[in-house]
Amino acid sequence: MFANFDFNVIERSWVYLFQTGMVFTLKLTAMAMAGGIVLGTLLAMMRLSKYKALSLPATSYVNLIRSMPLILVIFWFYFLVPYIGAWLIGSPTPIQVGAFSSSLITFILFEAAYYCEIMRAGIQSIPRGQVSAGRALGMNYWQTMSNIVLPQAFRNMIPLLLTQTIVLFQDVSLVYVLSITDFVGAASKIAQRDGRLIEMYLFVAVVYFVMCFGLSLLVKQLQKRVAIIR
């Protein structure tokens, strides 16, 4: 079955695949995760606010983003961000944002909606009595959240946050449509150059399976440890 396949193409190109493609994929994943968690936490606190002026925009944003396909959001921001930037600085022509900046903004805004829901669930899992205790000690809302609620919520939500990050790692492969050389993009270039599409895409699938399955096992172990701490 594999007699006509040339798997030596993998041996000849693995350095380029990992040093260029995978490094970029991991870099974009880490940056999008950090930005998404920060923005998602702010959105979660806004959604839980008793003030409609804060909760309504956050709820609308989360529902809007979660109802849209990621590939559509990627295209939308890639073509729209240059015009938004030009409008902000008063430029008559679209500004040059670049594929990387556009994709990073897209992933941060998109993933923030999902991290928001995880954080909201984590915050709501903390007993209201602890919030009341913080207020009884003289803390305001933000002090109570930052000193009492959020540290515990983050610990409870670590397994879910990491699971969402694994999904993000897989989603980053969609930047291939913007001609960015991520891991899939690098494999595609080699596959088209050498005419070895099946071998390269099979290798990409194996690498993603090994990494995502291994990370999933680590998340399960971490989930057990967090459960024991509780």
PDB file of C-alpha atoms in Angstrom:
ATOM      1  CA  MET A   1       0.000   0.000   0.000  1.00  0.00           C
ATOM      2  CA  PHE A   2       2.837   2.380   0.883  1.00  0.00           C
ATOM      3  CA  ALA A   3       5.196   1.106  -1.828  1.00  0.00           C
ATOM      4  CA  ASN A   4       4.958   4.304  -3.876  1.00  0.00           C
ATOM      5  CA  PHE A   5       5.266   6.604  -0.881  1.00  0.00           C
ATOM      6  CA  ASP A   6       8.502   8.419  -0.102  1.00  0.00           C
ATOM      7  CA  PHE A   7       8.636   9.020   3.606  1.00  0.00           C
ATOM      8  CA  ASN A   8      12.224  10.190   3.323  1.00  0.00           C
ATOM      9  CA  VAL A   9      10.769  13.611   2.540  1.00  0.00           C
ATOM     10  CA  ILE A  10       9.973  13.874   6.258  1.00  0.00           C
ATOM     11  CA  GLU A  11      13.579  13.141   7.216  1.00  0.00           C
ATOM     12  CA  ARG A  12      14.810  15.752   4.754  1.00  0.00           C
ATOM     13  CA  SER A  13      12.454  18.480   6.000  1.00  0.00           C
ATOM     14  CA  TRP A  14      11.784  17.886   9.700  1.00  0.00           C
ATOM     15  CA  VAL A  15      14.197  20.627  10.808  1.00  0.00           C
ATOM     16  CA  TYR A  16      12.346  23.238   8.729  1.00  0.00           C
ATOM     17  CA  LEU A  17       8.962  21.885   9.831  1.00  0.00           C
ATOM     18  CA  PHE A  18       9.706  22.186  13.539  1.00  0.00           C
ATOM     19  CA  GLN A  19      12.145  25.104  13.726  1.00  0.00           C
ATOM     20  CA  THR A  20      10.032  27.322  11.471  1.00  0.00           C
ATOM     21  CA  GLY A  21       6.496  25.937  11.362  1.00  0.00           C
ATOM     22  CA  MET A  22       6.007  24.467  14.821  1.00  0.00           C
ATOM     23  CA  VAL A  23       7.853  27.309  16.567  1.00  0.00           C
ATOM     24  CA  PHE A  24       5.492  29.789  14.930  1.00  0.00           C
ATOM     25  CA  THR A  25       2.441  27.688  15.851  1.00  0.00           C
ATOM     26  CA  LEU A  26       3.503  27.473  19.510  1.00  0.00           C
ATOM     27  CA  LYS A  27       4.398  31.185  19.609  1.00  0.00           C
ATOM     28  CA  LEU A  28       1.002  32.263  18.253  1.00  0.00           C
ATOM     29  CA  THR A  29      -0.780  29.813  20.562  1.00  0.00           C
ATOM     30  CA  ALA A  30       1.009  31.151  23.659  1.00  0.00           C
ATOM     31  CA  MET A  31       0.434  34.811  22.777  1.00  0.00           C
ATOM     32  CA  ALA A  32      -3.232  34.249  21.904  1.00  0.00           C
ATOM     33  CA  MET A  33      -3.758  32.249  25.114  1.00  0.00           C
ATOM     34  CA  ALA A  34      -2.261  34.990  27.301  1.00  0.00           C
ATOM     35  CA  GLY A  35      -4.241  37.758  25.610  1.00  0.00           C
ATOM     36  CA  GLY A  36      -7.411  35.667  25.531  1.00  0.00           C
ATOM     37  CA  ILE A  37      -7.260  34.849  29.242  1.00  0.00           C
ATOM     38  CA  VAL A  38      -6.706  38.500  30.225  1.00  0.00           C
ATOM     39  CA  LEU A  39      -9.519  39.783  27.994  1.00  0.00           C
ATOM     40  CA  GLY A  40     -11.733  36.809  28.880  1.00  0.00           C
ATOM     41  CA  THR A  41     -11.325  37.514  32.597  1.00  0.00           C
ATOM     42  CA  LEU A  42     -12.367  41.141  32.105  1.00  0.00           C
ATOM     43  CA  LEU A  43     -15.370  40.022  30.061  1.00  0.00           C
ATOM     44  CA  ALA A  44     -16.339  37.494  32.743  1.00  0.00           C
ATOM     45  CA  MET A  45     -16.255  40.165  35.454  1.00  0.00           C
ATOM     46  CA  MET A  46     -18.327  42.450  33.236  1.00  0.00           C
ATOM     47  CA  ARG A  47     -20.885  39.694  32.600  1.00  0.00           C
ATOM     48  CA  LEU A  48     -21.238  39.108  36.350  1.00  0.00           C
ATOM     49  CA  SER A  49     -21.630  42.805  37.109  1.00  0.00           C
ATOM     50  CA  LYS A  50     -24.979  43.985  38.416  1.00  0.00           C
ATOM     51  CA  TYR A  51     -24.767  46.996  36.112  1.00  0.00           C
ATOM     52  CA  LYS A  52     -26.466  46.437  32.756  1.00  0.00           C
ATOM     53  CA  ALA A  53     -24.109  48.944  31.113  1.00  0.00           C
ATOM     54  CA  LEU A  54     -21.291  46.434  31.739  1.00  0.00           C
ATOM     55  CA  SER A  55     -23.025  43.066  31.569  1.00  0.00           C
ATOM     56  CA  LEU A  56     -25.091  43.667  28.421  1.00  0.00           C
ATOM     57  CA  PRO A  57     -22.185  44.589  26.066  1.00  0.00           C
ATOM     58  CA  ALA A  58     -20.081  41.693  27.391  1.00  0.00           C
ATOM     59  CA  THR A  59     -22.926  39.205  26.995  1.00  0.00           C
ATOM     60  CA  SER A  60     -23.682  40.437  23.479  1.00  0.00           C
ATOM     61  CA  TYR A  61     -20.022  40.188  22.493  1.00  0.00           C
ATOM     62  CA  VAL A  62     -19.637  36.639  23.817  1.00  0.00           C
ATOM     63  CA  ASN A  63     -22.844  35.428  22.155  1.00  0.00           C
ATOM     64  CA  LEU A  64     -21.883  37.081  18.857  1.00  0.00           C
ATOM     65  CA  ILE A  65     -18.373  35.631  18.717  1.00  0.00           C
ATOM     66  CA  ARG A  66     -19.451  32.139  19.786  1.00  0.00           C
ATOM     67  CA  SER A  67     -22.076  32.112  17.016  1.00  0.00           C
ATOM     68  CA  MET A  68     -19.560  32.745  14.240  1.00  0.00           C
ATOM     69  CA  PRO A  69     -17.211  30.281  12.488  1.00  0.00           C
ATOM     70  CA  LEU A  70     -13.563  30.969  13.331  1.00  0.00           C
ATOM     71  CA  ILE A  71     -12.510  30.885   9.678  1.00  0.00           C
ATOM     72  CA  LEU A  72     -14.990  33.673   8.933  1.00  0.00           C
ATOM     73  CA  VAL A  73     -13.636  35.781  11.809  1.00  0.00           C
ATOM     74  CA  ILE A  74     -10.083  35.262  10.520  1.00  0.00           C
ATOM     75  CA  PHE A  75     -10.997  36.532   7.059  1.00  0.00           C
ATOM     76  CA  TRP A  76     -13.117  39.328   8.480  1.00  0.00           C
ATOM     77  CA  PHE A  77     -10.351  40.773  10.648  1.00  0.00           C
ATOM     78  CA  TYR A  78      -7.668  40.241   8.023  1.00  0.00           C
ATOM     79  CA  PHE A  79      -9.501  42.471   5.562  1.00  0.00           C
ATOM     80  CA  LEU A  80     -11.155  44.846   8.043  1.00  0.00           C
ATOM     81  CA  VAL A  81      -8.384  45.673  10.556  1.00  0.00           C
ATOM     82  CA  PRO A  82      -6.380  47.801   8.044  1.00  0.00           C
ATOM     83  CA  TYR A  83      -9.463  49.973   7.474  1.00  0.00           C
ATOM     84  CA  ILE A  84     -10.214  50.248  11.219  1.00  0.00           C
ATOM     85  CA  GLY A  85      -6.600  51.281  11.849  1.00  0.00           C
ATOM     86  CA  ALA A  86      -6.779  53.876   9.086  1.00  0.00           C
ATOM     87  CA  TRP A  87     -10.014  55.228  10.569  1.00  0.00           C
ATOM     88  CA  LEU A  88      -8.474  55.464  14.066  1.00  0.00           C
ATOM     89  CA  ILE A  89      -5.407  57.422  12.935  1.00  0.00           C
ATOM     90  CA  GLY A  90      -7.220  59.393  10.230  1.00  0.00           C
ATOM     91  CA  SER A  91      -5.266  57.901   7.351  1.00  0.00           C
ATOM     92  CA  PRO A  92      -6.850  58.087   3.883  1.00  0.00           C
ATOM     93  CA  THR A  93      -5.500  54.646   2.950  1.00  0.00           C
ATOM     94  CA  PRO A  94      -5.645  51.295   4.776  1.00  0.00           C
ATOM     95  CA  ILE A  95      -2.713  50.756   7.129  1.00  0.00           C
ATOM     96  CA  GLN A  96      -0.355  47.810   6.806  1.00  0.00           C
ATOM     97  CA  VAL A  97      -1.169  45.408   9.651  1.00  0.00           C
ATOM     98  CA  GLY A  98       0.308  42.179   8.351  1.00  0.00           C
ATOM     99  CA  ALA A  99      -0.950  38.636   8.477  1.00  0.00           C
ATOM    100  CA  PHE A 100       0.640  37.840  11.846  1.00  0.00           C
ATOM    101  CA  SER A 101      -0.787  40.856  13.702  1.00  0.00           C
ATOM    102  CA  SER A 102      -4.165  40.315  12.110  1.00  0.00           C
ATOM    103  CA  SER A 103      -4.246  36.627  13.075  1.00  0.00           C
ATOM    104  CA  LEU A 104      -3.060  37.394  16.631  1.00  0.00           C
ATOM    105  CA  ILE A 105      -5.814  39.994  17.130  1.00  0.00           C
ATOM    106  CA  THR A 106      -8.346  37.558  15.718  1.00  0.00           C
ATOM    107  CA  PHE A 107      -7.397  34.707  18.025  1.00  0.00           C
ATOM    108  CA  ILE A 108      -7.269  36.909  21.127  1.00  0.00           C
ATOM    109  CA  LEU A 109     -10.726  38.346  20.451  1.00  0.00           C
ATOM    110  CA  PHE A 110     -12.175  34.972  19.463  1.00  0.00           C
ATOM    111  CA  GLU A 111     -10.701  32.903  22.273  1.00  0.00           C
ATOM    112  CA  ALA A 112     -11.562  35.560  24.868  1.00  0.00           C
ATOM    113  CA  ALA A 113     -15.239  34.683  24.414  1.00  0.00           C
ATOM    114  CA  TYR A 114     -14.568  31.035  25.326  1.00  0.00           C
ATOM    115  CA  TYR A 115     -12.148  31.838  28.159  1.00  0.00           C
ATOM    116  CA  CYS A 116     -14.785  34.266  29.458  1.00  0.00           C
ATOM    117  CA  GLU A 117     -17.327  31.490  29.887  1.00  0.00           C
ATOM    118  CA  ILE A 118     -14.772  29.280  31.629  1.00  0.00           C
ATOM    119  CA  MET A 119     -13.803  32.107  33.980  1.00  0.00           C
ATOM    120  CA  ARG A 120     -17.429  32.997  34.648  1.00  0.00           C
ATOM    121  CA  ALA A 121     -18.134  29.409  35.674  1.00  0.00           C
ATOM    122  CA  GLY A 122     -15.032  29.424  37.868  1.00  0.00           C
ATOM    123  CA  ILE A 123     -15.996  32.671  39.589  1.00  0.00           C
ATOM    124  CA  GLN A 124     -19.536  31.423  40.194  1.00  0.00           C
ATOM    125  CA  SER A 125     -18.131  28.219  41.736  1.00  0.00           C
ATOM    126  CA  ILE A 126     -16.706  30.253  44.638  1.00  0.00           C
ATOM    127  CA  PRO A 127     -19.223  30.399  47.524  1.00  0.00           C
ATOM    128  CA  ARG A 128     -20.915  33.762  47.929  1.00  0.00           C
ATOM    129  CA  GLY A 129     -19.974  33.676  51.607  1.00  0.00           C
ATOM    130  CA  GLN A 130     -16.341  34.380  50.712  1.00  0.00           C
ATOM    131  CA  VAL A 131     -17.392  37.461  48.778  1.00  0.00           C
ATOM    132  CA  SER A 132     -19.426  38.628  51.745  1.00  0.00           C
ATOM    133  CA  ALA A 133     -16.455  37.980  54.026  1.00  0.00           C
ATOM    134  CA  GLY A 134     -14.238  40.120  51.823  1.00  0.00           C
ATOM    135  CA  ARG A 135     -16.749  42.953  51.831  1.00  0.00           C
ATOM    136  CA  ALA A 136     -17.077  42.615  55.630  1.00  0.00           C
ATOM    137  CA  LEU A 137     -13.298  43.139  55.884  1.00  0.00           C
ATOM    138  CA  GLY A 138     -13.673  46.452  54.105  1.00  0.00           C
ATOM    139  CA  MET A 139     -12.592  45.357  50.604  1.00  0.00           C
ATOM    140  CA  ASN A 140     -14.292  46.870  47.602  1.00  0.00           C
ATOM    141  CA  TYR A 141     -15.545  44.798  44.631  1.00  0.00           C
ATOM    142  CA  TRP A 142     -12.245  44.761  42.711  1.00  0.00           C
ATOM    143  CA  GLN A 143     -10.158  44.006  45.830  1.00  0.00           C
ATOM    144  CA  THR A 144     -12.453  41.124  46.731  1.00  0.00           C
ATOM    145  CA  MET A 145     -12.225  39.718  43.223  1.00  0.00           C
ATOM    146  CA  SER A 146      -8.435  40.063  42.875  1.00  0.00           C
ATOM    147  CA  ASN A 147      -7.473  38.920  46.403  1.00  0.00           C
ATOM    148  CA  ILE A 148     -10.081  36.246  47.164  1.00  0.00           C
ATOM    149  CA  VAL A 149     -12.228  35.095  44.250  1.00  0.00           C
ATOM    150  CA  LEU A 150      -9.963  35.099  41.165  1.00  0.00           C
ATOM    151  CA  PRO A 151      -7.014  33.145  42.699  1.00  0.00           C
ATOM    152  CA  GLN A 152      -9.374  30.325  43.672  1.00  0.00           C
ATOM    153  CA  ALA A 153     -11.286  30.496  40.387  1.00  0.00           C
ATOM    154  CA  PHE A 154      -8.059  30.233  38.362  1.00  0.00           C
ATOM    155  CA  ARG A 155      -7.000  27.151  40.320  1.00  0.00           C
ATOM    156  CA  ASN A 156     -10.369  25.490  39.783  1.00  0.00           C
ATOM    157  CA  MET A 157     -10.415  26.344  36.094  1.00  0.00           C
ATOM    158  CA  ILE A 158      -6.837  25.361  35.182  1.00  0.00           C
ATOM    159  CA  PRO A 159      -7.869  22.024  33.564  1.00  0.00           C
ATOM    160  CA  LEU A 160     -10.571  23.696  31.465  1.00  0.00           C
ATOM    161  CA  LEU A 161      -8.287  26.593  30.537  1.00  0.00           C
ATOM    162  CA  LEU A 162      -5.633  24.137  29.347  1.00  0.00           C
ATOM    163  CA  THR A 163      -8.214  22.100  27.423  1.00  0.00           C
ATOM    164  CA  GLN A 164      -9.360  25.253  25.635  1.00  0.00           C
ATOM    165  CA  THR A 165      -5.704  26.038  24.905  1.00  0.00           C
ATOM    166  CA  ILE A 166      -5.327  22.634  23.219  1.00  0.00           C
ATOM    167  CA  VAL A 167      -8.311  23.547  21.030  1.00  0.00           C
ATOM    168  CA  LEU A 168      -6.618  26.881  20.324  1.00  0.00           C
ATOM    169  CA  PHE A 169      -3.421  25.055  19.328  1.00  0.00           C
ATOM    170  CA  GLN A 170      -5.425  23.077  16.767  1.00  0.00           C
ATOM    171  CA  ASP A 171      -7.291  26.178  15.538  1.00  0.00           C
ATOM    172  CA  VAL A 172      -4.038  28.033  14.861  1.00  0.00           C
ATOM    173  CA  SER A 173      -3.579  25.751  11.833  1.00  0.00           C
ATOM    174  CA  LEU A 174      -6.308  27.850  10.142  1.00  0.00           C
ATOM    175  CA  VAL A 175      -3.816  30.698   9.637  1.00  0.00           C
ATOM    176  CA  TYR A 176      -2.659  28.588   6.713  1.00  0.00           C
ATOM    177  CA  VAL A 177      -5.425  30.306   4.683  1.00  0.00           C
ATOM    178  CA  LEU A 178      -3.567  33.619   5.160  1.00  0.00           C
ATOM    179  CA  SER A 179      -0.410  32.070   3.643  1.00  0.00           C
ATOM    180  CA  ILE A 180       1.334  32.121   7.028  1.00  0.00           C
ATOM    181  CA  THR A 181       4.042  29.504   7.521  1.00  0.00           C
ATOM    182  CA  ASP A 182       2.779  27.711  10.578  1.00  0.00           C
ATOM    183  CA  PHE A 183       3.334  23.960  10.979  1.00  0.00           C
ATOM    184  CA  VAL A 184       0.618  23.083   8.443  1.00  0.00           C
ATOM    185  CA  GLY A 185       1.743  25.870   6.118  1.00  0.00           C
ATOM    186  CA  ALA A 186       5.350  24.659   6.226  1.00  0.00           C
ATOM    187  CA  ALA A 187       4.271  21.083   5.513  1.00  0.00           C
ATOM    188  CA  SER A 188       2.095  22.271   2.636  1.00  0.00           C
ATOM    189  CA  LYS A 189       4.988  24.148   1.019  1.00  0.00           C
ATOM    190  CA  ILE A 190       7.215  21.089   1.141  1.00  0.00           C
ATOM    191  CA  ALA A 191       4.406  18.820  -0.036  1.00  0.00           C
ATOM    192  CA  GLN A 192       3.756  20.966  -3.098  1.00  0.00           C
ATOM    193  CA  ARG A 193       7.463  21.436  -3.837  1.00  0.00           C
ATOM    194  CA  ASP A 194       8.263  17.714  -3.719  1.00  0.00           C
ATOM    195  CA  GLY A 195       4.878  16.414  -4.856  1.00  0.00           C
ATOM    196  CA  ARG A 196       4.437  14.439  -1.608  1.00  0.00           C
ATOM    197  CA  LEU A 197       1.061  15.607  -0.355  1.00  0.00           C
ATOM    198  CA  ILE A 198      -0.065  12.366   1.282  1.00  0.00           C
ATOM    199  CA  GLU A 199       3.203  11.739   3.133  1.00  0.00           C
ATOM    200  CA  MET A 200       3.404  15.287   4.522  1.00  0.00           C
ATOM    201  CA  TYR A 201      -0.239  15.624   5.543  1.00  0.00           C
ATOM    202  CA  LEU A 202      -0.119  12.166   7.122  1.00  0.00           C
ATOM    203  CA  PHE A 203       2.921  13.261   9.119  1.00  0.00           C
ATOM    204  CA  VAL A 204       1.145  16.488  10.176  1.00  0.00           C
ATOM    205  CA  ALA A 205      -1.834  14.452  11.399  1.00  0.00           C
ATOM    206  CA  VAL A 206       0.423  12.143  13.424  1.00  0.00           C
ATOM    207  CA  VAL A 207       2.273  15.067  15.033  1.00  0.00           C
ATOM    208  CA  TYR A 208      -0.965  16.819  15.992  1.00  0.00           C
ATOM    209  CA  PHE A 209      -2.418  13.587  17.394  1.00  0.00           C
ATOM    210  CA  VAL A 210       0.661  12.836  19.500  1.00  0.00           C
ATOM    211  CA  MET A 211       0.907  16.371  20.885  1.00  0.00           C
ATOM    212  CA  CYS A 212      -2.807  16.889  21.570  1.00  0.00           C
ATOM    213  CA  PHE A 213      -3.363  13.408  22.998  1.00  0.00           C
ATOM    214  CA  GLY A 214      -0.288  13.747  25.219  1.00  0.00           C
ATOM    215  CA  LEU A 215      -1.422  17.154  26.470  1.00  0.00           C
ATOM    216  CA  SER A 216      -4.918  15.791  27.123  1.00  0.00           C
ATOM    217  CA  LEU A 217      -3.443  13.071  29.342  1.00  0.00           C
ATOM    218  CA  LEU A 218      -1.479  15.711  31.270  1.00  0.00           C
ATOM    219  CA  VAL A 219      -4.648  17.769  31.747  1.00  0.00           C
ATOM    220  CA  LYS A 220      -6.428  14.699  33.153  1.00  0.00           C
ATOM    221  CA  GLN A 221      -3.620  14.144  35.640  1.00  0.00           C
ATOM    222  CA  LEU A 222      -3.717  17.804  36.624  1.00  0.00           C
ATOM    223  CA  GLN A 223      -7.495  17.628  37.024  1.00  0.00           C
ATOM    224  CA  LYS A 224      -7.078  14.740  39.484  1.00  0.00           C
ATOM    225  CA  ARG A 225      -4.515  16.715  41.501  1.00  0.00           C
ATOM    226  CA  VAL A 226      -6.755  19.789  41.647  1.00  0.00           C
ATOM    227  CA  ALA A 227      -9.653  17.577  42.771  1.00  0.00           C
ATOM    228  CA  ILE A 228      -7.490  16.168  45.594  1.00  0.00           C
ATOM    229  CA  ILE A 229      -6.524  19.682  46.739  1.00  0.00           C
ATOM    230  CA  ARG A 230     -10.205  20.574  47.025  1.00  0.00           C
TER     231      ARG A 230
END
